[in-house]
């Protein structure tokens, strides 16, 4: 097998983590090689964050019209062409891929289109369409991401039972859509396909939808989706989901059958960690089976000497911005620019659609579970002029306090994700009420609800 020029930094995977690691490495003057088996941009650009937001953005007007129609201020219906939307989405995504390739080339990163099929100490085998070669490396960053979780009782089959990637490719709106899993993916798709006109049945095995969020957030999500006409059921046990006679049939453990034209399975992710050689290098795995083996990393995101694992594949935080942040730290650590342990601070998490959710820092119940005594202050969005103008007054902003400082912000409602950066600053800097009082917020704005929540009376959390 031929050996190519050695790399200071070999990066496996060209999603947000891999691309940002490569740019950071090149900026520090490291010889950087990025190997990507499929498409630059990874899950985020090609089948995750970006395509879903193109569809949400394009269909937002339908949601706004429906809200104003409920007030009898407007009437009518917007008819979308999903085929045209797909063309636009694909054009935007491929344009961004081209731009990414150009940025990497300009930065001096060598991109290998191929799959890393073995990692040995100091070298990796890359299989490319032209044959295999080996890349000698000093440091390796594994940024191989994740894929949809699959369970035998509800395995996507590409016919009526789909995963999120296949659903993103539909060119015709199904008349009805079952969604199993009401987490980040399930909720975003519920909103997209509801706006496009599909009848939605949203199911979750947990006792409430969006179970990772505050229970009051789940309540607002349930009420709003139900008011829009979606069927929302939590605490269900799925016995089987399969394609029968061309459509999706879901059987609950109670024996009840639910039928729909299509079904989406969105019940979490599995890591792409099955690269031969890793175990021999001392890499350890977390999880309960080979397909669920998240790569274990230490406080420096090292999985083994000179081998980092960042982004989804280490299972810490399955978010694009978290992946990029970890990646840039790993490069700085490898280059000797930092020896401190990785400490990301508060990581904002949002679910998009309408309503949106925002969570930064700690929820009061998490702090209370650690024996701490948090306080909370909150306001409803009903009094906010922007929420009123958009006829979207359901929701709230809640601030969690610990020892007089902001420890967390959680919110639900139309447009609340846009408060994410400010909320992250408030949490990371441990703002006090006095600090908040000195900040000027533009008027009128949804952010004023965050200000009002900061200044509202506190109670025990
Ligand atoms: C539908 C959906 C919507 C999402 N929306 C959001 C959102 O709004 N905001 C957000 O923050 N996150 C969102 N996410 C999550 C986000 O996409 C991921 O957290 C993010 O992409 C993780 O980045 P990564 O670089 O770790 O991995 P990935 O983006 O998964 O990239 C990994 C790359 O590695 C490549 N690869 C794998 N194995 C090999 C190998 N052996 N050799 C070479 N290459 C390999 C893969 O082809 C892939 O391109 C969404 C995810 C989905 C599925
Ligand atoms: N807006 C965003 O930032 C965004 C959007 C999409 C995805 N993501 C990331 O992608 C990851 C994966 O998203 P996801 O929605 O697949 O996972 P998730 O963990 O967010 O939600 C999965 C849901 O499926 C439910 N579930 C699990 N097994 C089930 C079963 N057998 N029957 C019924 N329900 C079941 C869970 O209770 C949970 O509510 C998330 O962790 C998130 O970090 C982020």
Short mmCIF file of N, CA and C in Angstrom, two decimals, residues 146-151 163-164 180-186 204 265-271 294 312 318:
data_model
loop_
_atom_site.label_atom_id
_atom_site.label_comp_id
_atom_site.label_asym_id
_atom_site.label_seq_id
_atom_site.Cartn_x
_atom_site.Cartn_y
_atom_site.Cartn_z
N UNK A 146 -22.43 10.42 14.07
CA UNK A 146 -23.44 9.43 14.47
C UNK A 146 -24.43 9.21 13.33
N UNK A 147 -25.28 8.23 13.52
CA UNK A 147 -26.31 7.90 12.51
C UNK A 147 -27.61 7.58 13.24
N UNK A 148 -28.74 7.51 12.54
CA UNK A 148 -30.00 7.24 13.26
C UNK A 148 -29.95 5.90 14.00
N UNK A 149 -30.48 5.89 15.22
CA UNK A 149 -30.57 4.64 15.99
C UNK A 149 -31.61 3.73 15.33
N UNK A 150 -31.28 2.46 15.29
CA UNK A 150 -32.20 1.49 14.67
C UNK A 150 -32.47 0.35 15.65
N UNK A 151 -33.72 0.03 15.84
CA UNK A 151 -34.11 -1.12 16.67
C UNK A 151 -34.95 -2.06 15.81
N UNK A 163 -36.21 6.82 8.27
CA UNK A 163 -35.44 7.58 9.26
C UNK A 163 -35.42 9.04 8.81
N UNK A 164 -34.76 9.90 9.60
CA UNK A 164 -34.83 11.33 9.30
C UNK A 164 -34.20 11.66 7.95
N UNK A 180 -42.38 8.45 15.64
CA UNK A 180 -42.03 7.76 16.89
C UNK A 180 -40.78 8.44 17.44
N UNK A 181 -40.92 9.03 18.62
CA UNK A 181 -39.81 9.76 19.23
C UNK A 181 -40.08 11.26 19.15
N UNK A 182 -40.44 11.86 20.27
CA UNK A 182 -40.73 13.31 20.29
C UNK A 182 -39.61 14.04 20.99
N UNK A 183 -38.38 13.81 20.48
CA UNK A 183 -37.22 14.58 20.94
C UNK A 183 -36.98 15.69 19.92
N UNK A 184 -35.71 16.10 19.80
CA UNK A 184 -35.39 17.23 18.93
C UNK A 184 -35.81 16.96 17.48
N UNK A 185 -35.48 15.77 16.97
CA UNK A 185 -35.77 15.49 15.55
C UNK A 185 -37.27 15.32 15.33
N UNK A 186 -37.91 14.51 16.16
CA UNK A 186 -39.34 14.25 16.00
C UNK A 186 -40.15 15.54 16.04
N UNK A 204 -44.32 9.17 21.98
CA UNK A 204 -43.06 9.00 22.70
C UNK A 204 -43.24 7.97 23.80
N UNK A 265 -39.02 7.24 12.26
CA UNK A 265 -38.44 6.74 13.51
C UNK A 265 -37.33 7.70 13.91
N UNK A 266 -37.50 8.36 15.05
CA UNK A 266 -36.50 9.35 15.51
C UNK A 266 -36.30 9.14 17.00
N UNK A 267 -35.62 8.03 17.31
CA UNK A 267 -35.49 7.63 18.71
C UNK A 267 -34.04 7.69 19.20
N UNK A 268 -33.28 8.64 18.66
CA UNK A 268 -31.91 8.82 19.11
C UNK A 268 -30.92 8.44 18.03
N UNK A 269 -29.66 8.38 18.40
CA UNK A 269 -28.57 8.17 17.45
C UNK A 269 -27.63 7.08 17.95
N UNK A 270 -26.95 6.42 17.01
CA UNK A 270 -25.86 5.49 17.32
C UNK A 270 -24.55 6.11 16.81
N UNK A 271 -23.43 5.86 17.51
CA UNK A 271 -22.16 6.45 17.09
C UNK A 271 -21.51 5.70 15.92
N UNK A 294 -20.20 4.45 22.18
CA UNK A 294 -19.66 5.81 22.15
C UNK A 294 -18.21 5.75 22.59
N UNK A 312 -20.25 14.17 18.02
CA UNK A 312 -21.26 13.15 18.36
C UNK A 312 -20.64 11.83 18.79
N UNK A 318 -24.87 15.87 21.68
CA UNK A 318 -25.08 15.64 20.24
C UNK A 318 -25.59 16.92 19.56
#
